Amino acid sequence: MAAVDTTSRPGAPAAGGNLPARGPRRAAGTAGRLRLALSKHWYAWTLVAPVVIVILVLVGYPLAQGIYLSTTNANDKNTEKQIGQFLHIPASYKSVGLGNYTDILFGAHTTFWARLGWTVTWTVSCVAVSFLVGLALAMLLNRQVRFRGLYRTMLILPWAVPAFVSTFSWRFIMNNDRGFLNHALQAMGLPTFDWLNDPTMAQISVVIVNIWLGFPFVMVAILGGLQSIPAELYEAAEMDGASPWQKFWYITLPALRPVSSTVVLLSTIWTFNMFPVIFLLTNGGPGDTTQLLVTYAYNEAFTGMRQFGESAAWGVIILLILAVFAVVYRRALRKQGEVW
């Protein structure tokens, strides 16, 4: 058998020689693929470019500025000020490195861990109950019932009304003296509650209001998922003698998993950062019992002696917490076979 000459093939190493370096070749291949993608899909890149630029301006620059401020001692006294037309006071704040972060996390008078505990409790309670209520209502509205369109419109109203309007309405409803809720309880001979001034009842109240605002989104998303499930699956299960609970457990829930995973992630991020409900309903009170991380960061920056650097550090910590949660949640979904 004749020997095959491999030395004449392009890219083959010479006899006794070393293999060529692959780093430059890989870099050149990546650059070539990038140029090919740009030349082939230039129209799509042209359409996307304005959106990317706007996002970088509206999100990227404030984010970078916030990260920079979080490493300084910027406050109301040492920031730049323009008084009148002629008096200009330059900024005099200095870099403190990670000092703001260490004070927030490990300082002697830190309230971070208490605020984090309540924020997590608030988020889990609101997301779990909103999901269950939205799932139950979506299951009901997916059936053929009279006035189904009217029910859907009425149930989506809490989501359609601006959050501050709903929050002010609930603040009036839960008023201790003139609120509808206590008047209704009195009319039924039941004890009344100080909904917004008692620490425990205030926490329950803000959770109720946020569930009221959040369940329509879950309901609409899951209702869309239910309507995409083929009816043949339920017909086959019914022919096999499956009970309604078995059809729900083995057909409905697995089919809703992609929608549910997205709904839970978005609801968690929104609830974790829910500012209007806490600020407008209780303003973090009574005391600090309903103060979330985001409302505490707001108070640091805009009330009393304003601490811009420390408030920015609170914001960066909140961002990191949500980023870690999103990464862990995504990996958990991938382990379950979900592509997301």
mmCIF file of N, CA and C in Angstrom, residues 95-196:
data_model
loop_
_atom_site.group_PDB
_atom_site.id
_atom_site.type_symbol
_atom_site.label_atom_id
_atom_site.label_comp_id
_atom_site.label_asym_id
_atom_site.label_seq_id
_atom_site.Cartn_x
_atom_site.Cartn_y
_atom_site.Cartn_z
ATOM 1 N N SER A 95 -13.119 59.511 46.753
ATOM 2 C CA SER A 95 -13.308 58.075 46.644
ATOM 3 C C SER A 95 -13.073 57.407 47.997
ATOM 4 N N VAL A 96 -13.934 56.470 48.324
ATOM 5 C CA VAL A 96 -13.787 55.701 49.565
ATOM 6 C C VAL A 96 -13.659 54.214 49.277
ATOM 7 N N GLY A 97 -13.454 53.850 48.017
ATOM 8 C CA GLY A 97 -13.322 52.435 47.663
ATOM 9 C C GLY A 97 -14.598 51.668 47.947
ATOM 10 N N LEU A 98 -14.463 50.587 48.676
ATOM 11 C CA LEU A 98 -15.610 49.747 49.029
ATOM 12 C C LEU A 98 -16.144 50.071 50.417
ATOM 13 N N GLY A 99 -15.818 51.276 50.908
ATOM 14 C CA GLY A 99 -16.236 51.638 52.258
ATOM 15 C C GLY A 99 -17.738 51.648 52.443
ATOM 16 N N ASN A 100 -18.477 52.149 51.441
ATOM 17 C CA ASN A 100 -19.939 52.165 51.558
ATOM 18 C C ASN A 100 -20.511 50.751 51.638
ATOM 19 N N TYR A 101 -19.944 49.837 50.881
ATOM 20 C CA TYR A 101 -20.436 48.455 50.886
ATOM 21 C C TYR A 101 -20.165 47.776 52.222
ATOM 22 N N THR A 102 -18.976 47.973 52.777
ATOM 23 C CA THR A 102 -18.664 47.359 54.076
ATOM 24 C C THR A 102 -19.527 47.954 55.189
ATOM 25 N N ASP A 103 -19.804 49.265 55.106
ATOM 26 C CA ASP A 103 -20.681 49.865 56.118
ATOM 27 C C ASP A 103 -22.095 49.315 56.023
ATOM 28 N N ILE A 104 -22.587 49.125 54.795
ATOM 29 C CA ILE A 104 -23.949 48.615 54.622
ATOM 30 C C ILE A 104 -24.060 47.172 55.088
ATOM 31 N N LEU A 105 -23.076 46.349 54.723
ATOM 32 C CA LEU A 105 -23.177 44.924 55.008
ATOM 33 C C LEU A 105 -22.708 44.551 56.415
ATOM 34 N N PHE A 106 -21.675 45.224 56.899
ATOM 35 C CA PHE A 106 -21.056 44.788 58.155
ATOM 36 C C PHE A 106 -20.895 45.917 59.171
ATOM 37 N N GLY A 107 -21.518 47.074 58.927
ATOM 38 C CA GLY A 107 -21.395 48.190 59.856
ATOM 39 C C GLY A 107 -22.076 47.904 61.182
ATOM 40 N N ALA A 108 -21.651 48.665 62.210
ATOM 41 C CA ALA A 108 -22.179 48.431 63.554
ATOM 42 C C ALA A 108 -23.670 48.751 63.647
ATOM 43 N N HIS A 109 -24.129 49.719 62.862
ATOM 44 C CA HIS A 109 -25.532 50.138 62.931
ATOM 45 C C HIS A 109 -26.282 49.820 61.629
ATOM 46 N N THR A 110 -25.831 48.801 60.946
ATOM 47 C CA THR A 110 -26.461 48.477 59.672
ATOM 48 C C THR A 110 -27.861 47.917 59.867
ATOM 49 N N THR A 111 -28.755 48.274 58.960
ATOM 50 C CA THR A 111 -30.107 47.719 58.935
ATOM 51 C C THR A 111 -30.327 46.856 57.694
ATOM 52 N N PHE A 112 -29.231 46.544 57.004
ATOM 53 C CA PHE A 112 -29.364 45.841 55.727
ATOM 54 C C PHE A 112 -29.998 44.474 55.906
ATOM 55 N N TRP A 113 -29.535 43.705 56.867
ATOM 56 C CA TRP A 113 -30.004 42.319 56.981
ATOM 57 C C TRP A 113 -31.460 42.259 57.412
ATOM 58 N N ALA A 114 -31.868 43.193 58.278
ATOM 59 C CA ALA A 114 -33.287 43.241 58.645
ATOM 60 C C ALA A 114 -34.146 43.615 57.452
ATOM 61 N N ARG A 115 -33.686 44.593 56.673
ATOM 62 C CA ARG A 115 -34.426 45.004 55.484
ATOM 63 C C ARG A 115 -34.433 43.894 54.435
ATOM 64 N N LEU A 116 -33.315 43.183 54.290
ATOM 65 C CA LEU A 116 -33.256 42.076 53.330
ATOM 66 C C LEU A 116 -34.212 40.958 53.734
ATOM 67 N N GLY A 117 -34.283 40.655 55.034
ATOM 68 C CA GLY A 117 -35.195 39.598 55.490
ATOM 69 C C GLY A 117 -36.642 39.926 55.177
ATOM 70 N N TRP A 118 -37.061 41.166 55.451
ATOM 71 C CA TRP A 118 -38.444 41.552 55.150
ATOM 72 C C TRP A 118 -38.678 41.609 53.646
ATOM 73 N N THR A 119 -37.688 42.070 52.872
ATOM 74 C CA THR A 119 -37.847 42.139 51.420
ATOM 75 C C THR A 119 -38.036 40.757 50.832
ATOM 76 N N VAL A 120 -37.260 39.781 51.310
ATOM 77 C CA VAL A 120 -37.398 38.413 50.815
ATOM 78 C C VAL A 120 -38.756 37.837 51.218
ATOM 79 N N THR A 121 -39.168 38.072 52.469
ATOM 80 C CA THR A 121 -40.475 37.585 52.927
ATOM 81 C C THR A 121 -41.599 38.196 52.101
ATOM 82 N N TRP A 122 -41.517 39.494 51.882
ATOM 83 C CA TRP A 122 -42.508 40.204 51.072
ATOM 84 C C TRP A 122 -42.549 39.653 49.653
ATOM 85 N N THR A 123 -41.373 39.438 49.040
ATOM 86 C CA THR A 123 -41.316 38.977 47.654
ATOM 87 C C THR A 123 -41.881 37.568 47.522
ATOM 88 N N VAL A 124 -41.461 36.661 48.389
ATOM 89 C CA VAL A 124 -41.932 35.276 48.314
ATOM 90 C C VAL A 124 -43.442 35.210 48.538
ATOM 91 N N SER A 125 -43.940 35.950 49.537
ATOM 92 C CA SER A 125 -45.377 35.921 49.824
ATOM 93 C C SER A 125 -46.189 36.449 48.646
ATOM 94 N N CYS A 126 -45.783 37.600 48.119
ATOM 95 C CA CYS A 126 -46.541 38.206 47.018
ATOM 96 C C CYS A 126 -46.501 37.353 45.758
ATOM 97 N N VAL A 127 -45.312 36.852 45.402
ATOM 98 C CA VAL A 127 -45.188 36.071 44.164
ATOM 99 C C VAL A 127 -45.939 34.755 44.288
ATOM 100 N N ALA A 128 -45.814 34.077 45.432
ATOM 101 C CA ALA A 128 -46.473 32.781 45.591
ATOM 102 C C ALA A 128 -47.998 32.921 45.538
ATOM 103 N N VAL A 129 -48.537 33.862 46.309
ATOM 104 C CA VAL A 129 -50.000 34.004 46.341
ATOM 105 C C VAL A 129 -50.516 34.543 45.005
ATOM 106 N N SER A 130 -49.804 35.502 44.411
ATOM 107 C CA SER A 130 -50.233 36.025 43.107
ATOM 108 C C SER A 130 -50.248 34.927 42.060
ATOM 109 N N PHE A 131 -49.253 34.057 42.089
ATOM 110 C CA PHE A 131 -49.205 32.968 41.112
ATOM 111 C C PHE A 131 -50.372 32.005 41.313
ATOM 112 N N LEU A 132 -50.653 31.637 42.561
ATOM 113 C CA LEU A 132 -51.747 30.703 42.827
ATOM 114 C C LEU A 132 -53.096 31.320 42.446
ATOM 115 N N VAL A 133 -53.308 32.598 42.802
ATOM 116 C CA VAL A 133 -54.562 33.255 42.449
ATOM 117 C C VAL A 133 -54.688 33.396 40.933
ATOM 118 N N GLY A 134 -53.612 33.807 40.275
ATOM 119 C CA GLY A 134 -53.651 33.939 38.821
ATOM 120 C C GLY A 134 -53.879 32.612 38.127
ATOM 121 N N LEU A 135 -53.259 31.544 38.632
ATOM 122 C CA LEU A 135 -53.459 30.216 38.048
ATOM 123 C C LEU A 135 -54.903 29.761 38.204
ATOM 124 N N ALA A 136 -55.465 29.947 39.402
ATOM 125 C CA ALA A 136 -56.851 29.521 39.636
ATOM 126 C C ALA A 136 -57.828 30.295 38.748
ATOM 127 N N LEU A 137 -57.646 31.602 38.644
ATOM 128 C CA LEU A 137 -58.542 32.400 37.808
ATOM 129 C C LEU A 137 -58.375 32.077 36.329
ATOM 130 N N ALA A 138 -57.140 31.818 35.917
ATOM 131 C CA ALA A 138 -56.924 31.445 34.517
ATOM 132 C C ALA A 138 -57.598 30.114 34.192
ATOM 133 N N MET A 139 -57.540 29.171 35.120
ATOM 134 C CA MET A 139 -58.221 27.895 34.903
ATOM 135 C C MET A 139 -59.731 28.094 34.780
ATOM 136 N N LEU A 140 -60.294 28.993 35.584
ATOM 137 C CA LEU A 140 -61.732 29.241 35.516
ATOM 138 C C LEU A 140 -62.116 29.937 34.218
ATOM 139 N N LEU A 141 -61.319 30.934 33.823
ATOM 140 C CA LEU A 141 -61.646 31.688 32.617
ATOM 141 C C LEU A 141 -61.365 30.902 31.342
ATOM 142 N N ASN A 142 -60.647 29.812 31.459
ATOM 143 C CA ASN A 142 -60.380 28.988 30.280
ATOM 144 C C ASN A 142 -61.556 28.084 29.941
ATOM 145 N N ARG A 143 -62.542 28.053 30.826
ATOM 146 C CA ARG A 143 -63.735 27.246 30.584
ATOM 147 C C ARG A 143 -64.770 28.075 29.820
ATOM 148 N N GLN A 144 -65.716 27.382 29.224
ATOM 149 C CA GLN A 144 -66.804 28.039 28.507
ATOM 150 C C GLN A 144 -67.889 28.424 29.508
ATOM 151 N N VAL A 145 -67.855 29.656 29.978
ATOM 152 C CA VAL A 145 -68.843 30.161 30.929
ATOM 153 C C VAL A 145 -69.469 31.426 30.348
ATOM 154 N N ARG A 146 -70.657 31.748 30.827
ATOM 155 C CA ARG A 146 -71.350 32.944 30.366
ATOM 156 C C ARG A 146 -70.631 34.185 30.881
ATOM 157 N N PHE A 147 -70.640 35.225 30.066
ATOM 158 C CA PHE A 147 -70.025 36.508 30.403
ATOM 159 C C PHE A 147 -68.522 36.378 30.669
ATOM 160 N N ARG A 148 -67.887 35.441 29.994
ATOM 161 C CA ARG A 148 -66.459 35.241 30.215
ATOM 162 C C ARG A 148 -65.656 36.477 29.830
ATOM 163 N N GLY A 149 -66.042 37.143 28.753
ATOM 164 C CA GLY A 149 -65.336 38.355 28.359
ATOM 165 C C GLY A 149 -65.458 39.462 29.402
ATOM 166 N N LEU A 150 -66.634 39.578 30.023
ATOM 167 C CA LEU A 150 -66.825 40.584 31.065
ATOM 168 C C LEU A 150 -65.955 40.273 32.271
ATOM 169 N N TYR A 151 -65.896 38.994 32.649
ATOM 170 C CA TYR A 151 -65.055 38.612 33.788
ATOM 171 C C TYR A 151 -63.590 38.918 33.510
ATOM 172 N N ARG A 152 -63.133 38.631 32.307
ATOM 173 C CA ARG A 152 -61.739 38.901 31.967
ATOM 174 C C ARG A 152 -61.436 40.387 32.055
ATOM 175 N N THR A 153 -62.363 41.205 31.560
ATOM 176 C CA THR A 153 -62.150 42.656 31.609
ATOM 177 C C THR A 153 -62.102 43.155 33.043
ATOM 178 N N MET A 154 -62.997 42.671 33.887
ATOM 179 C CA MET A 154 -63.030 43.115 35.275
ATOM 180 C C MET A 154 -61.781 42.680 36.030
ATOM 181 N N LEU A 155 -61.309 41.470 35.761
ATOM 182 C CA LEU A 155 -60.153 40.965 36.497
ATOM 183 C C LEU A 155 -58.844 41.591 36.044
ATOM 184 N N ILE A 156 -58.822 42.141 34.847
ATOM 185 C CA ILE A 156 -57.583 42.754 34.367
ATOM 186 C C ILE A 156 -57.508 44.241 34.747
ATOM 187 N N LEU A 157 -58.597 44.790 35.292
ATOM 188 C CA LEU A 157 -58.612 46.195 35.664
ATOM 189 C C LEU A 157 -57.521 46.576 36.676
ATOM 190 N N PRO A 158 -57.266 45.768 37.728
ATOM 191 C CA PRO A 158 -56.199 46.161 38.662
ATOM 192 C C PRO A 158 -54.848 46.354 37.991
ATOM 193 N N TRP A 159 -54.603 45.619 36.917
ATOM 194 C CA TRP A 159 -53.341 45.749 36.193
ATOM 195 C C TRP A 159 -53.364 46.947 35.253
ATOM 196 N N ALA A 160 -54.551 47.285 34.739
ATOM 197 C CA ALA A 160 -54.668 48.385 33.797
ATOM 198 C C ALA A 160 -54.627 49.739 34.495
ATOM 199 N N VAL A 161 -55.162 49.813 35.715
ATOM 200 C CA VAL A 161 -55.163 51.074 36.460
ATOM 201 C C VAL A 161 -53.745 51.367 36.941
ATOM 202 N N PRO A 162 -53.280 52.612 36.855
ATOM 203 C CA PRO A 162 -51.940 52.947 37.368
ATOM 204 C C PRO A 162 -51.772 52.540 38.821
ATOM 205 N N ALA A 163 -50.570 52.120 39.160
ATOM 206 C CA ALA A 163 -50.308 51.582 40.496
ATOM 207 C C ALA A 163 -50.566 52.614 41.581
ATOM 208 N N PHE A 164 -50.231 53.866 41.335
ATOM 209 C CA PHE A 164 -50.415 54.868 42.391
ATOM 210 C C PHE A 164 -51.889 55.131 42.648
ATOM 211 N N VAL A 165 -52.740 55.021 41.611
ATOM 212 C CA VAL A 165 -54.178 55.203 41.800
ATOM 213 C C VAL A 165 -54.741 54.062 42.649
ATOM 214 N N SER A 166 -54.376 52.841 42.326
ATOM 215 C CA SER A 166 -54.850 51.702 43.115
ATOM 216 C C SER A 166 -54.356 51.773 44.549
ATOM 217 N N THR A 167 -53.104 52.192 44.730
ATOM 218 C CA THR A 167 -52.548 52.260 46.081
ATOM 219 C C THR A 167 -53.269 53.308 46.923
ATOM 220 N N PHE A 168 -53.537 54.486 46.347
ATOM 221 C CA PHE A 168 -54.279 55.507 47.076
ATOM 222 C C PHE A 168 -55.706 55.034 47.393
ATOM 223 N N SER A 169 -56.308 54.288 46.478
ATOM 224 C CA SER A 169 -57.654 53.752 46.730
ATOM 225 C C SER A 169 -57.631 52.786 47.907
ATOM 226 N N TRP A 170 -56.627 51.911 47.936
ATOM 227 C CA TRP A 170 -56.522 50.972 49.049
ATOM 228 C C TRP A 170 -56.193 51.681 50.358
ATOM 229 N N ARG A 171 -55.448 52.773 50.271
ATOM 230 C CA ARG A 171 -55.149 53.534 51.488
ATOM 231 C C ARG A 171 -56.419 54.111 52.089
ATOM 232 N N PHE A 172 -57.342 54.553 51.233
ATOM 233 C CA PHE A 172 -58.624 55.037 51.727
ATOM 234 C C PHE A 172 -59.472 53.885 52.259
ATOM 235 N N ILE A 173 -59.473 52.753 51.564
ATOM 236 C CA ILE A 173 -60.274 51.603 51.994
ATOM 237 C C ILE A 173 -59.819 51.108 53.359
ATOM 238 N N MET A 174 -58.501 51.142 53.615
ATOM 239 C CA MET A 174 -57.944 50.619 54.865
ATOM 240 C C MET A 174 -57.788 51.679 55.946
ATOM 241 N N ASN A 175 -58.353 52.857 55.727
ATOM 242 C CA ASN A 175 -58.268 53.890 56.748
ATOM 243 C C ASN A 175 -58.923 53.409 58.039
ATOM 244 N N ASN A 176 -58.294 53.734 59.162
ATOM 245 C CA ASN A 176 -58.758 53.199 60.442
ATOM 246 C C ASN A 176 -60.133 53.735 60.835
ATOM 247 N N ASP A 177 -60.413 54.999 60.557
ATOM 248 C CA ASP A 177 -61.658 55.625 61.006
ATOM 249 C C ASP A 177 -62.732 55.673 59.932
ATOM 250 N N ARG A 178 -62.339 56.019 58.705
ATOM 251 C CA ARG A 178 -63.328 56.227 57.641
ATOM 252 C C ARG A 178 -63.235 55.193 56.527
ATOM 253 N N GLY A 179 -62.415 54.173 56.697
ATOM 254 C CA GLY A 179 -62.212 53.202 55.642
ATOM 255 C C GLY A 179 -63.394 52.263 55.458
ATOM 256 N N PHE A 180 -63.626 51.874 54.224
ATOM 257 C CA PHE A 180 -64.736 50.964 53.904
ATOM 258 C C PHE A 180 -64.540 49.596 54.567
ATOM 259 N N LEU A 181 -63.290 49.144 54.650
ATOM 260 C CA LEU A 181 -63.037 47.794 55.166
ATOM 261 C C LEU A 181 -63.468 47.668 56.622
ATOM 262 N N ASN A 182 -63.083 48.628 57.465
ATOM 263 C CA ASN A 182 -63.482 48.559 58.871
ATOM 264 C C ASN A 182 -64.979 48.770 59.043
ATOM 265 N N HIS A 183 -65.594 49.615 58.220
ATOM 266 C CA HIS A 183 -67.048 49.794 58.289
ATOM 267 C C HIS A 183 -67.757 48.490 57.921
ATOM 268 N N ALA A 184 -67.244 47.789 56.928
ATOM 269 C CA ALA A 184 -67.858 46.517 56.540
ATOM 270 C C ALA A 184 -67.699 45.483 57.653
ATOM 271 N N LEU A 185 -66.533 45.450 58.292
ATOM 272 C CA LEU A 185 -66.340 44.512 59.407
ATOM 273 C C LEU A 185 -67.258 44.848 60.577
ATOM 274 N N GLN A 186 -67.427 46.130 60.880
ATOM 275 C CA GLN A 186 -68.334 46.525 61.952
ATOM 276 C C GLN A 186 -69.771 46.133 61.638
ATOM 277 N N ALA A 187 -70.172 46.299 60.378
ATOM 278 C CA ALA A 187 -71.548 45.953 60.000
ATOM 279 C C ALA A 187 -71.813 44.463 60.157
ATOM 280 N N MET A 188 -70.800 43.642 59.987
ATOM 281 C CA MET A 188 -70.959 42.192 60.143
ATOM 282 C C MET A 188 -70.680 41.724 61.561
ATOM 283 N N GLY A 189 -70.427 42.665 62.485
ATOM 284 C CA GLY A 189 -70.176 42.301 63.868
ATOM 285 C C GLY A 189 -68.801 41.701 64.114
ATOM 286 N N LEU A 190 -67.861 41.970 63.232
ATOM 287 C CA LEU A 190 -66.506 41.435 63.361
ATOM 288 C C LEU A 190 -65.567 42.506 63.890
ATOM 289 N N PRO A 191 -64.464 42.111 64.521
ATOM 290 C CA PRO A 191 -63.511 43.106 65.034
ATOM 291 C C PRO A 191 -62.814 43.840 63.895
ATOM 292 N N THR A 192 -62.510 45.098 64.139
ATOM 293 C CA THR A 192 -61.797 45.913 63.157
ATOM 294 C C THR A 192 -60.300 45.894 63.441
ATOM 295 N N PHE A 193 -59.524 46.369 62.473
ATOM 296 C CA PHE A 193 -58.067 46.354 62.600
ATOM 297 C C PHE A 193 -57.506 47.724 62.219
ATOM 298 N N ASP A 194 -56.395 48.041 62.821
ATOM 299 C CA ASP A 194 -55.658 49.245 62.440
ATOM 300 C C ASP A 194 -54.693 48.834 61.327
ATOM 301 N N TRP A 195 -55.190 48.842 60.102
ATOM 302 C CA TRP A 195 -54.503 48.192 58.992
ATOM 303 C C TRP A 195 -53.139 48.792 58.691
ATOM 304 N N LEU A 196 -53.001 50.086 58.812
ATOM 305 C CA LEU A 196 -51.789 50.751 58.345
ATOM 306 C C LEU A 196 -50.887 51.245 59.473
#
